[in-house]
XYZ file of C-alpha atoms in Angstrom:
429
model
C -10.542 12.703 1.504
C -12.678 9.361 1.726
C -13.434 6.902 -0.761
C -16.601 4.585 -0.215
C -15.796 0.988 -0.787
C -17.957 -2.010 -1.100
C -17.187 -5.534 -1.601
C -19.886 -7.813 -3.595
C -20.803 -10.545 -2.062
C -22.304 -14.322 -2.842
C -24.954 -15.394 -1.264
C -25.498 -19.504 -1.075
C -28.378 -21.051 -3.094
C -29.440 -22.036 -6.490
C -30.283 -18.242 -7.601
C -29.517 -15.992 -5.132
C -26.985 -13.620 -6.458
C -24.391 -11.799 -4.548
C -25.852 -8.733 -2.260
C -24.223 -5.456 -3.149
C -23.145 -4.652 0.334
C -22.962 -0.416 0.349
C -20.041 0.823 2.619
C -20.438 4.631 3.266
C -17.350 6.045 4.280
C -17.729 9.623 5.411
C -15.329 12.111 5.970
C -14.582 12.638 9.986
C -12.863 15.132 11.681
C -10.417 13.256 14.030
C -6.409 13.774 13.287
C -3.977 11.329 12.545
C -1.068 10.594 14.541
C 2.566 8.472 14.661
C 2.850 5.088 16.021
C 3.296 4.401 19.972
C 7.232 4.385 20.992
C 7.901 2.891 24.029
C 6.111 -0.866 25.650
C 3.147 -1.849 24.443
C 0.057 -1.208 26.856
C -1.700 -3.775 28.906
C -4.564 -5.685 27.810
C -5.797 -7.594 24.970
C -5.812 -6.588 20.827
C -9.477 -5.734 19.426
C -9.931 -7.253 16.603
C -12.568 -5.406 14.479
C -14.393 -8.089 12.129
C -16.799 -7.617 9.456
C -16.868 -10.992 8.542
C -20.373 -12.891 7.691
C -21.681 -15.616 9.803
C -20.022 -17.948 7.131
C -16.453 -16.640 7.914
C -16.558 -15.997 11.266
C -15.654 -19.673 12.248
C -12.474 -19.893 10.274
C -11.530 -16.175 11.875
C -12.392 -17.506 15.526
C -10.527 -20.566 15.369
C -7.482 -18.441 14.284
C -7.966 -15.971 17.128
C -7.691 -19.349 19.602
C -4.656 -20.788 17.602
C -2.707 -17.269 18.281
C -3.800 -17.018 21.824
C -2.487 -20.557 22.707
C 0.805 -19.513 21.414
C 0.798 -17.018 24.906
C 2.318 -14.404 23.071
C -0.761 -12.018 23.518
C -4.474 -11.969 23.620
C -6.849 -10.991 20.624
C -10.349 -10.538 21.191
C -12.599 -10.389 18.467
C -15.072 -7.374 17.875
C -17.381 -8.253 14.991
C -19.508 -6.285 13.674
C -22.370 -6.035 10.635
C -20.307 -6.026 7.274
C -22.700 -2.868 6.555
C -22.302 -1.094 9.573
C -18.580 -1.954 9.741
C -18.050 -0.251 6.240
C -20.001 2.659 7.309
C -17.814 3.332 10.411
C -14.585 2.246 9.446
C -13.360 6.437 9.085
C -14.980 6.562 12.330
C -13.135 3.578 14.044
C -9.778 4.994 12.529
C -9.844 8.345 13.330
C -11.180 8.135 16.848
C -9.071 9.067 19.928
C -9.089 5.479 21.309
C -9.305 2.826 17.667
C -9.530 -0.905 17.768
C -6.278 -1.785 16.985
C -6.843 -4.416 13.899
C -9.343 -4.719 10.792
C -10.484 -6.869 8.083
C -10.486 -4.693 5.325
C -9.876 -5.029 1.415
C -6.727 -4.507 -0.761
C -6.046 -1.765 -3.083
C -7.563 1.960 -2.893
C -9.893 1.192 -0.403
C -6.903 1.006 1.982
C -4.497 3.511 -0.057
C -7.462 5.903 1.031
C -6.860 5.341 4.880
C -2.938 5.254 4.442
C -2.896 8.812 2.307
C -4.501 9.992 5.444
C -1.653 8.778 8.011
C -4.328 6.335 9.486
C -3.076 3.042 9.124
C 0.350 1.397 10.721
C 3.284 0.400 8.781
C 3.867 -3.107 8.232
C 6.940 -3.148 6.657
C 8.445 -5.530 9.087
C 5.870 -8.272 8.614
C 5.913 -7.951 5.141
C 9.908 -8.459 5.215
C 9.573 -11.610 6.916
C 7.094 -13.050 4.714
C 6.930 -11.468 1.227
C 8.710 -14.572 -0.124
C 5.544 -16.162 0.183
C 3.068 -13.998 -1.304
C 2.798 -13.302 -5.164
C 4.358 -10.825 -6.431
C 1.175 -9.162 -7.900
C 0.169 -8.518 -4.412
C 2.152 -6.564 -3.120
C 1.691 -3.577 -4.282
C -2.194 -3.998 -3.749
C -0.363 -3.653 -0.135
C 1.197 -0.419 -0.103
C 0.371 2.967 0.358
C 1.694 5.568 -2.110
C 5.156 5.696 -0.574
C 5.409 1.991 -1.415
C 5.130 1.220 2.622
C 2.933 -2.082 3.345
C 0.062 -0.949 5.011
C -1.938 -4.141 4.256
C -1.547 -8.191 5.039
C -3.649 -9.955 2.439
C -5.299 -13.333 3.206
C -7.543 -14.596 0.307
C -8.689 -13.223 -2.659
C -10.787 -15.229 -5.678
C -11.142 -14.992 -9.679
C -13.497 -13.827 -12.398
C -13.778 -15.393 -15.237
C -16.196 -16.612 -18.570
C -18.572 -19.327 -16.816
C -20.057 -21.776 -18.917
C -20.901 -25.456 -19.185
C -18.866 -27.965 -20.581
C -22.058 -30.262 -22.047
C -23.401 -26.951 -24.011
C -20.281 -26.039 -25.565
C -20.196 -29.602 -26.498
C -23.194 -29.646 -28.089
C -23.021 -26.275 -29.908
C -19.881 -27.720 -31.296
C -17.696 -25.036 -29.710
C -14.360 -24.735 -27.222
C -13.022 -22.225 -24.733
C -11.630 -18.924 -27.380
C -8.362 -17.241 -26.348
C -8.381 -14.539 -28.438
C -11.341 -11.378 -28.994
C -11.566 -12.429 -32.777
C -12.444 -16.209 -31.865
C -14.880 -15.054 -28.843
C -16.535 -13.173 -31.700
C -16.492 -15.884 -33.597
C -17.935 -18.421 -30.975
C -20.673 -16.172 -30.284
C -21.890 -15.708 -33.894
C -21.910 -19.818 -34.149
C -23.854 -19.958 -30.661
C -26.321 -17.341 -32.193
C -26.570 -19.069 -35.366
C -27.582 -22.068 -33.119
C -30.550 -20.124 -31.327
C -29.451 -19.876 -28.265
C -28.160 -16.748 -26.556
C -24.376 -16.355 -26.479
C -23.921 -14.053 -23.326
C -26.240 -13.197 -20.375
C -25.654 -10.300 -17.761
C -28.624 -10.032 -15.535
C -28.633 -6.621 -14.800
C -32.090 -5.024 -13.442
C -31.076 -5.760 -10.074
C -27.714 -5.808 -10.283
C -26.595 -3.018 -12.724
C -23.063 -3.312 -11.080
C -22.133 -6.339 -13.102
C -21.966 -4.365 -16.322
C -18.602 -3.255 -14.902
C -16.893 -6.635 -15.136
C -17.041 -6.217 -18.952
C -15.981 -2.681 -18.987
C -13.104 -3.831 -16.288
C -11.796 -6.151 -18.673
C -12.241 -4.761 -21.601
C -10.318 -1.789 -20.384
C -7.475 -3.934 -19.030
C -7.389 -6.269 -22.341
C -7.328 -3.053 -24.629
C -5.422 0.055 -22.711
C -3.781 -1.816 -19.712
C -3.803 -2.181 -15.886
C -1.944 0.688 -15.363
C -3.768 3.066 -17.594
C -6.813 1.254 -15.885
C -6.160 2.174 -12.259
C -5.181 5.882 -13.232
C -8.324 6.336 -15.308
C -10.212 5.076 -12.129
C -8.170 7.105 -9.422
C -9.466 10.071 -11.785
C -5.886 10.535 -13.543
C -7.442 10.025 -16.877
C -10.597 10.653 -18.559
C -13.540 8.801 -19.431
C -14.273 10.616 -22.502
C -10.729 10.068 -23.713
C -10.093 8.392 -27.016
C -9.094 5.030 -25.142
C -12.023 4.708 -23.000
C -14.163 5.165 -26.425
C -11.957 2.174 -27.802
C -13.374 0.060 -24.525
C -17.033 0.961 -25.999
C -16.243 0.463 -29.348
C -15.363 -3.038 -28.380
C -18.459 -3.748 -26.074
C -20.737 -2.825 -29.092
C -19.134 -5.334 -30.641
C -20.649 -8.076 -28.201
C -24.109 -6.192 -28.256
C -25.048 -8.267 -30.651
C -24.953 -11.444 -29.048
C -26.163 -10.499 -25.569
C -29.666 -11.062 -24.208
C -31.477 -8.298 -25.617
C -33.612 -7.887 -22.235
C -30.696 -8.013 -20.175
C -31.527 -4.559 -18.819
C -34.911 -6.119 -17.348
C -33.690 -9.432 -16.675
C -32.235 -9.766 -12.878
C -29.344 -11.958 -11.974
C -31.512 -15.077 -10.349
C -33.034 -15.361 -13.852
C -30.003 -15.309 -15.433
C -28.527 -17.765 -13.512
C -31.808 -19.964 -13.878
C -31.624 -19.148 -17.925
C -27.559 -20.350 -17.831
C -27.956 -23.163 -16.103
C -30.978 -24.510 -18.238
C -28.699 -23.710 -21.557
C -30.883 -20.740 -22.773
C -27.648 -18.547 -22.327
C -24.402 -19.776 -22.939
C -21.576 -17.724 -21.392
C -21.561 -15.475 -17.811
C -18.887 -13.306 -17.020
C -18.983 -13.745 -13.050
C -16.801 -14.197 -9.775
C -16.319 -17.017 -8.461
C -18.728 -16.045 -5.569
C -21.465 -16.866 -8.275
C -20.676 -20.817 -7.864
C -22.548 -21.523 -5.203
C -25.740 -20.122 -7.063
C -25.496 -23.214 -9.856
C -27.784 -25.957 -8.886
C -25.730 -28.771 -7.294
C -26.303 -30.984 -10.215
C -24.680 -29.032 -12.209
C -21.237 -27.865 -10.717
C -19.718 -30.841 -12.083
C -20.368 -29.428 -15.324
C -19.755 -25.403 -14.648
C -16.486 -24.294 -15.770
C -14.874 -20.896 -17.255
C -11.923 -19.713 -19.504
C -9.859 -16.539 -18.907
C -11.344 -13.346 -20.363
C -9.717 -13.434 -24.027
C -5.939 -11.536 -25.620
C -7.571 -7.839 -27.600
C -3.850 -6.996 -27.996
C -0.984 -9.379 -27.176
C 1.435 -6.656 -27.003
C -0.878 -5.665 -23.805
C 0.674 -7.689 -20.063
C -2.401 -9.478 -18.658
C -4.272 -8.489 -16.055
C -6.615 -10.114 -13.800
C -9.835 -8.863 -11.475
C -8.666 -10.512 -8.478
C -10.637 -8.876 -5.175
C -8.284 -9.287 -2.120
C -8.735 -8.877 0.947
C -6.693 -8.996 4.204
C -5.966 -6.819 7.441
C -4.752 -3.512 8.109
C -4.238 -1.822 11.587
C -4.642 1.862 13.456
C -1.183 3.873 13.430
C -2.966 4.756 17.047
C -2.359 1.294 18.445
C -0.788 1.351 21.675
C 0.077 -2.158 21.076
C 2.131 -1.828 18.093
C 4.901 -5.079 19.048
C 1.858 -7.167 19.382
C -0.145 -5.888 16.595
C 2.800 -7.408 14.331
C 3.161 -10.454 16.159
C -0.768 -10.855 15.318
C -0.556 -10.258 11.925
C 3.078 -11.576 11.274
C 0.902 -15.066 12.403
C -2.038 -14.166 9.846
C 0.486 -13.363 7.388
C 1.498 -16.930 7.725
C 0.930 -20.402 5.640
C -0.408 -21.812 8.852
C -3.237 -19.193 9.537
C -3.918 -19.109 5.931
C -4.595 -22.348 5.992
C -6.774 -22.834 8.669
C -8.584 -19.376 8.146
C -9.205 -21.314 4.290
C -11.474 -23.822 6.130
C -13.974 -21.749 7.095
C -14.880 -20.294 3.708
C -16.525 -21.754 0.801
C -13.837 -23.145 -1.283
C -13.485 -19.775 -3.857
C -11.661 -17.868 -1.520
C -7.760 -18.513 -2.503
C -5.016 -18.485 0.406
C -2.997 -15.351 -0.672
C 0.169 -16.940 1.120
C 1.426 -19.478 -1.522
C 2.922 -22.301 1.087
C -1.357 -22.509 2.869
C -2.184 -25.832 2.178
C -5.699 -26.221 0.739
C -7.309 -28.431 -1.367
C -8.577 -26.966 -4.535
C -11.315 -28.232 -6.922
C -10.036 -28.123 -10.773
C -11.751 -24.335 -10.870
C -10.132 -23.097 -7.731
C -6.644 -24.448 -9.341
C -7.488 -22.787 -12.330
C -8.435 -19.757 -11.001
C -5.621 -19.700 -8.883
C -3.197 -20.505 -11.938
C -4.803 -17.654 -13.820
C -4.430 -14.825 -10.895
C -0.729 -15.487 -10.049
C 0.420 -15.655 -13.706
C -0.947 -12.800 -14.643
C 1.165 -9.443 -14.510
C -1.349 -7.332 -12.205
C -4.513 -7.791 -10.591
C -6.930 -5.213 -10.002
C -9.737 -5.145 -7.305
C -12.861 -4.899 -9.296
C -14.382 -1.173 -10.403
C -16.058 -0.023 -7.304
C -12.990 -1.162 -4.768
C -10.369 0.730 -7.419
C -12.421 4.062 -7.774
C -14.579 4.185 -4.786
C -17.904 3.030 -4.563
C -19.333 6.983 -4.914
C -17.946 6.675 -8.526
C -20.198 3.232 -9.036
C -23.473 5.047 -10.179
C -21.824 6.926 -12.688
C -20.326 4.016 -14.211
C -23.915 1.807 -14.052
C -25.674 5.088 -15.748
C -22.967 5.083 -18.524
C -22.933 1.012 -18.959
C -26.497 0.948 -18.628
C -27.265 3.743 -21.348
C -24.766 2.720 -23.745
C -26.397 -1.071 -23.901
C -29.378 0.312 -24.748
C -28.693 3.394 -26.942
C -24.962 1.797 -28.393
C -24.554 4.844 -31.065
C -24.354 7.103 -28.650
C -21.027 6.700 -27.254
C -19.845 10.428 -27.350
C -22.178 11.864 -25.570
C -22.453 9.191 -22.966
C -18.680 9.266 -22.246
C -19.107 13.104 -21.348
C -21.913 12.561 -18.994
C -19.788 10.169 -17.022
C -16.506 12.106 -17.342
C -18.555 15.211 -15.710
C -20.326 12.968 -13.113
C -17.432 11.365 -12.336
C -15.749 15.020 -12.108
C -18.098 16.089 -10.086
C -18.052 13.274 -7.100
C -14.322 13.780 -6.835
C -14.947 17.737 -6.905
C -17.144 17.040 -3.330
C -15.531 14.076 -1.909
């Protein structure tokens, strides 16, 4: 079986909001097999790439740094992000693969390695797991516990807001559920809106709150089973996760469902709204004059007795268990693994992408540091809803979120509709 996986991307300017970037994995027929034994074979590693225009630098430059080193040549393949996600099963499960891939953390590569696709990378993981957080790796494994997975970068979500408007509304950065309840009835009482979502055009975002929520009340672990389809969405938890949504209903912009994400933006960053729950791929979106003033506090405690979690989106490299250059497939990524690739590979992004190798030397703004702080703290991090249970089970989820903020009472009955949706995707994956 195949999971579809998407990862949600940013798109530069004042209000232009990340493009929801569909990857449709299908199921193919071709047959797994074991790694190469013997000498590698001649000629150089394909690197497949789905990286944008505005990462491709960072990745090129690395490519030259390895070659230089004359211990093998990469050349780089790159290809559309959407077409790249599309034909990813293909790639892997053809006779003759590429023999590397940018891919993403978490289920969306569990699904390849529960299919004997992807190469173990124990042995590059041995020699540099000392300098990777501890959260991460087992984001990296398959579910035999082998690494299967290098991470590179990954970035943070958080509650966005502006330091001026709290100021003014007489208000500071909660901790706890109770005082985010709290500061949103004063913000109300103010006349301004306490919480924007922006959803008309991007209904996905509705499953940030329902992420965390689940996380802050149940737990990541009952969190990643209840999205790998090991528990229930009309279970008596999940209707504790709604029960505390309708608790924010109140204070959210009652024409979220028909407002889109540029407007939200626009109405946050003219005060009309005064808290976002957003990745950090969102920044660039604030108008320059005020990114001085954006900043964002970790989603608040429900239940201390529950180990934090954190949304933290990774993503990395994995590579075809068909390689016929297996020595110098690890060499590659034993170098990408690295605090010097991670460091130069940081360069060519945007400044919200976070080296996952600890020793990269970057230079973070005070959000990047806190975001950083936040993610390796915190017990777990998860991958975001659609990269955890497959971007197939995404629609469901926007139909349930979507219903239940306009029709809140009806909690029952929408928990069974997704519960039997969701059934019914994993019944003809």
């Amino acid at each position: 079986m195949t999971r579809k996986h998407t990862r949600w991307l940013g798109a530069v300017g004042s209000t232009i909001l990340a493009t929801a970037l569909l990857a449709g994995c299908v199921s193919t027929g071709g047959e797994a097999q074991g790694p190469k034994e013997g000498p590698d074979s001649e000629g150089p590693l394909i690197l497949q790439s789905r990286f944008t225009d505005a990462e491709k630098g960072g990745l090129e430059e690395l490519v030259k740094t390895f070659n230089a080193k004359g211990e093998g040549t990469v050349k780089i393949n790159s290809i559309p992000t959407q077409t790249f996600n599309q034909q990813l099963p293909s790639y892997l499960t053809s006779k003759n693969p590429p023999d590397v891939y940018t891919w993403y953390a978490g289920q969306a590569t569990r699904d390849f390695a529960d299919q004997n696709l992807l190469l173990d990378l124990n042995s590059v993981w041995d020699k540099n797991k000392a300098d990777f957080p501890e959260n991460l790796a087992s984001l990296s494994e398959d579910a035999k516990g082998t690494k299967v997975f290098v991470p590179t970068n990954n970035y943070w979500w958080g509650v966005y807001y502006f330091k001026s408007d709290f100021e003014k509304l007489g208000v500071t950065p909660p901790k706890t559920w109770d005082e985010f309840l709290a500061l949103s009835e004063k913000i109300k009482g103010e006349g301004v809106t306490p919480i924007t979502m922006g959803l008309s055009d991007n209904t996905w975002l509705a499953s940030a709150w329902f992420d965390y929520l689940d996380l802050r009340i149940n737990g990541a672990d009952f969190h990643q089973e209840l999205l790998a389809g090991k528990k229930s969405y009309d279970s008596p938890e999940v209707k504790k996760v709604f029960e505390a949504f309708a608790q924010i209903l109140p204070f959210v912009n009652p024409s979220t469902l028909g407002t889109t994400h540029n407007q939200a933006i626009s109405d946050f960053s003219q005060g009309k709204a005064a808290m976002y729950l957003l990745g950090a791929w969102a920044q660039p979106a604030i108008p320059a004059d005020k990114k001085d003033d954006l900043a964002f506090f970790q989603f608040p405690v429900i239940d201390p007795s529950v180990p934090i979690a954190e949304e933290a989106p990774t993503d990395g490299f994995i590579a075809s268990v068909k390689t016929t250059k297996p020595e110098l497939t690890k060499k590659f990524l034993d170098f990408i693994a690295s605090a010097e690739a991670q460091t130069q590979l940081a360069k060519g992004q945007d400044g919200t992408a976070l080296p996952a190798n600890l020793k990269a030397t970057v230079t973070l703004d005070a959000l990047a540091t806190q975001g950083k702080d936040m993610i390796q703290s915190a017990k777990s991090v998860t991958q975001f809803f659609n990269r955890d249970a497959g971007d197939a089970q995404q629609t469901p989820a926007d139909t349930a979120l979507t219903s239940f903020i306009a029709n809140p009472g009806n909690i029952d009955q929408i928990l069974k509709t997704w519960e039997d949706a969701s059934q019914k995707i994993r019944a003809n994956s």
